[in-house]
Amino acid sequence: MNINKYNLMVPPFKFVPFEKMNKTQAVKYCDWYVLQTESRIIELKKRTSTHDVIHPVFDDSVDSFIPLWEWFESQIVLTPKSQEEIQQEMVGRPQWMQEMIQQKTDRLSNLTIAMAIDISFYFAKVFMRNNPTISWGVRTKPKGLASVNRPVLIGFINDMLLDPSKVVIVSAQKSSHSPCRTRLFDLYQTWINFVK
């Protein structure tokens, strides 16, 4: 499956929403997800090589985050949210939050999200290479955990978890309105302070 000639990552098994996964399903998904690292980075490299302006270098250095994010910011596309999406986001939210949701009428395109997830694979790879105590893992409890059953990086102080795909997608949302070429680099610099 692909969007605009960008091959998407699709599990070879039926996907169960993270909040409904049992422990076995969460571990299986995490194991599969981690094995996708190199193929996702290759897909990202192919995409970056088709653009003449900025050529990110994937040398596994922390400094490589800057040109990669600069390139990515030039690729971010927003699409309008449907009324159904807006209504769905408002369910169960307090009034003040519903007003904020109604004002935000766009979202990242599916292609932008796919590229952000692939950037998160590279981010995780570089993070682990530079910090050998950090590794992939999965937390299945407590069920209310924001990243429950998701592939996360572990090995931080106070049992903190880093969900690479979530933090990169949030960073992309920020960059869609306020570009900052060092955003991914800065994210790394923040998180190394929490390494055990």
Coordinates of C-alpha atoms in Angstrom, one line a residue:
M1 CA 0.0 0.0 0.0
N2 CA 1.3 3.5 -0.8
I3 CA 0.5 7.2 -0.9
N4 CA 2.1 9.3 -3.6
K5 CA 4.6 6.5 -4.3
Y6 CA 5.6 6.3 -0.7
N7 CA 5.3 2.7 0.6
L8 CA 3.4 2.5 3.8
M9 CA 4.1 0.1 6.7
V10 CA 1.3 -2.4 7.1
P11 CA 1.4 -5.3 9.6
P12 CA 1.1 -8.8 8.2
F13 CA -1.5 -9.6 10.8
K14 CA -4.8 -8.1 11.9
F15 CA -4.2 -4.9 13.8
V16 CA -5.9 -4.5 17.1
P17 CA -6.2 -1.0 18.6
F18 CA -3.4 -0.5 21.2
E19 CA -5.8 0.1 24.0
K20 CA -7.5 -3.2 23.3
M21 CA -4.4 -5.3 22.9
N22 CA -3.6 -8.0 25.4
K23 CA 0.1 -8.6 26.5
T24 CA 0.8 -11.2 23.8
Q25 CA -0.6 -9.0 21.0
A26 CA 1.4 -6.0 22.3
V27 CA 4.7 -7.9 22.4
K28 CA 4.1 -9.4 19.0
Y29 CA 3.3 -6.0 17.5
C30 CA 6.4 -4.4 19.2
D31 CA 8.7 -7.2 17.9
W32 CA 7.3 -6.8 14.3
Y33 CA 7.5 -3.0 14.5
V34 CA 11.2 -2.9 15.6
L35 CA 12.1 -5.3 12.8
Q36 CA 10.8 -2.6 10.3
T37 CA 13.5 -0.1 11.3
E38 CA 15.9 -0.5 8.4
S39 CA 13.2 -0.9 5.7
R40 CA 11.4 2.3 7.0
I41 CA 14.7 4.3 7.0
I42 CA 15.4 3.0 3.4
E43 CA 11.9 4.2 2.3
L44 CA 12.6 7.6 3.9
K45 CA 16.0 7.8 2.2
K46 CA 14.4 7.1 -1.1
R47 CA 12.0 10.0 -0.5
T48 CA 14.7 12.5 0.5
S49 CA 16.8 11.6 -2.5
T50 CA 14.2 12.8 -4.9
H51 CA 14.5 16.4 -3.7
D52 CA 17.2 18.7 -4.9
V53 CA 17.2 21.4 -2.3
I54 CA 18.2 19.6 0.9
H55 CA 19.8 16.2 1.1
P56 CA 19.8 14.8 4.6
V57 CA 22.7 12.5 5.4
F58 CA 21.7 9.4 7.3
D59 CA 25.0 8.9 9.2
D60 CA 23.5 8.0 12.5
S61 CA 24.8 11.2 14.1
V62 CA 22.7 13.5 16.3
D63 CA 23.7 16.4 14.0
S64 CA 22.0 14.6 11.1
F65 CA 18.7 15.5 12.8
I66 CA 19.0 19.1 11.7
P67 CA 19.1 18.7 7.9
L68 CA 16.6 15.8 8.1
W69 CA 14.1 18.0 10.0
E70 CA 14.7 20.9 7.7
W71 CA 13.9 18.7 4.7
F72 CA 10.8 17.3 6.5
E73 CA 9.4 20.7 7.3
S74 CA 9.4 21.5 3.6
Q75 CA 7.3 18.3 3.1
I76 CA 4.7 18.9 5.8
V77 CA 1.2 19.1 4.3
L78 CA -2.0 20.0 6.2
T79 CA -5.4 18.8 5.2
P80 CA -8.8 20.1 6.3
K81 CA -10.6 18.0 9.0
S82 CA -14.0 16.8 8.2
Q83 CA -16.9 17.8 10.5
E84 CA -17.1 14.2 11.6
E85 CA -13.4 14.2 12.7
I86 CA -14.0 17.4 14.6
Q87 CA -17.1 16.0 16.3
Q88 CA -15.3 12.8 17.2
E89 CA -12.4 14.7 18.8
M90 CA -14.9 16.6 21.0
V91 CA -16.6 13.6 22.5
G92 CA -16.0 13.5 26.2
R93 CA -14.0 16.7 26.3
P94 CA -14.7 19.7 28.6
Q95 CA -16.3 22.8 27.0
W96 CA -13.1 24.8 26.9
M97 CA -11.3 22.0 25.1
Q98 CA -14.2 21.6 22.6
E99 CA -13.8 25.3 21.7
M100 CA -10.1 24.8 21.0
I101 CA -10.8 21.7 18.9
Q102 CA -13.4 23.5 16.8
Q103 CA -10.8 26.2 16.1
K104 CA -8.2 23.7 14.8
T105 CA -9.7 22.8 11.5
D106 CA -6.7 21.1 9.9
R107 CA -4.5 18.1 10.5
L108 CA -1.4 16.5 9.2
S109 CA -1.9 14.7 5.9
N110 CA -1.6 10.9 5.9
L111 CA 1.7 11.1 3.9
T112 CA 3.1 13.6 6.4
I113 CA 2.2 11.2 9.3
A114 CA 3.8 8.3 7.4
M115 CA 7.0 10.2 6.9
A116 CA 7.0 11.4 10.5
I117 CA 6.7 7.8 11.7
D118 CA 9.7 6.8 9.5
I119 CA 11.7 9.7 10.9
S120 CA 10.8 8.3 14.4
F121 CA 12.5 5.0 13.4
Y122 CA 15.7 6.9 12.5
F123 CA 15.4 9.0 15.7
A124 CA 15.1 5.9 17.8
K125 CA 18.0 4.2 16.0
V126 CA 20.3 7.2 16.6
F127 CA 19.1 7.5 20.2
M128 CA 20.0 3.9 21.0
R129 CA 23.3 4.0 19.1
N130 CA 24.4 7.0 21.2
N131 CA 22.9 5.7 24.5
P132 CA 23.4 2.0 24.8
T133 CA 21.3 1.7 27.9
I134 CA 18.2 2.7 25.9
S135 CA 16.2 -0.1 24.1
W136 CA 12.8 -0.8 22.6
G137 CA 10.2 -2.2 24.9
V138 CA 6.5 -2.3 25.6
R139 CA 4.4 -1.5 28.7
T140 CA 1.1 -3.2 29.0
K141 CA 0.1 -1.7 32.4
P142 CA -1.4 0.5 33.7
K143 CA -4.1 0.5 31.0
G144 CA -4.5 4.3 31.4
L145 CA -0.9 4.9 30.3
A146 CA -0.7 7.2 27.3
S147 CA 1.5 4.8 25.4
V148 CA 0.1 1.5 26.7
N149 CA 1.0 -1.4 24.4
R150 CA 2.9 0.8 22.0
P151 CA 6.5 0.3 21.0
V152 CA 8.5 2.7 23.2
L153 CA 12.1 3.4 24.2
I154 CA 12.9 2.4 27.8
G155 CA 15.9 2.9 30.1
F156 CA 15.1 6.4 31.4
I157 CA 15.1 7.7 34.9
N158 CA 11.9 7.4 37.0
D159 CA 10.6 4.7 34.6
M160 CA 9.9 7.3 31.9
L161 CA 8.9 6.1 28.4
L162 CA 9.7 7.8 25.1
D163 CA 7.2 7.0 22.4
P164 CA 9.2 8.1 19.3
S165 CA 6.3 8.1 16.8
K166 CA 4.1 10.2 19.1
V167 CA 6.8 12.8 19.9
V168 CA 7.8 13.1 16.2
I169 CA 4.2 13.5 15.1
V170 CA 3.6 16.2 17.8
S171 CA 6.8 17.9 16.6
A172 CA 5.5 17.8 13.0
Q173 CA 2.3 19.4 14.2
K174 CA 4.3 22.2 15.9
S175 CA 6.4 22.7 12.8
S176 CA 3.4 22.9 10.6
H177 CA 2.6 26.2 12.2
S178 CA 6.0 27.3 13.5
P179 CA 9.0 25.9 11.6
C180 CA 12.2 25.2 13.6
R181 CA 14.9 23.3 11.8
T182 CA 16.5 22.2 15.1
R183 CA 13.2 20.8 16.5
L184 CA 14.2 17.1 16.3
F185 CA 17.8 17.8 17.5
D186 CA 16.3 19.8 20.4
L187 CA 14.0 16.9 21.2
Y188 CA 17.0 14.6 21.5
Q189 CA 18.8 17.1 23.7
T190 CA 15.8 17.2 26.0
W191 CA 15.5 13.4 26.3
I192 CA 19.2 12.7 26.9
N193 CA 18.8 14.4 30.2
F194 CA 16.6 11.6 31.3
V195 CA 18.8 8.7 30.4
K196 CA 19.8 6.5 33.4

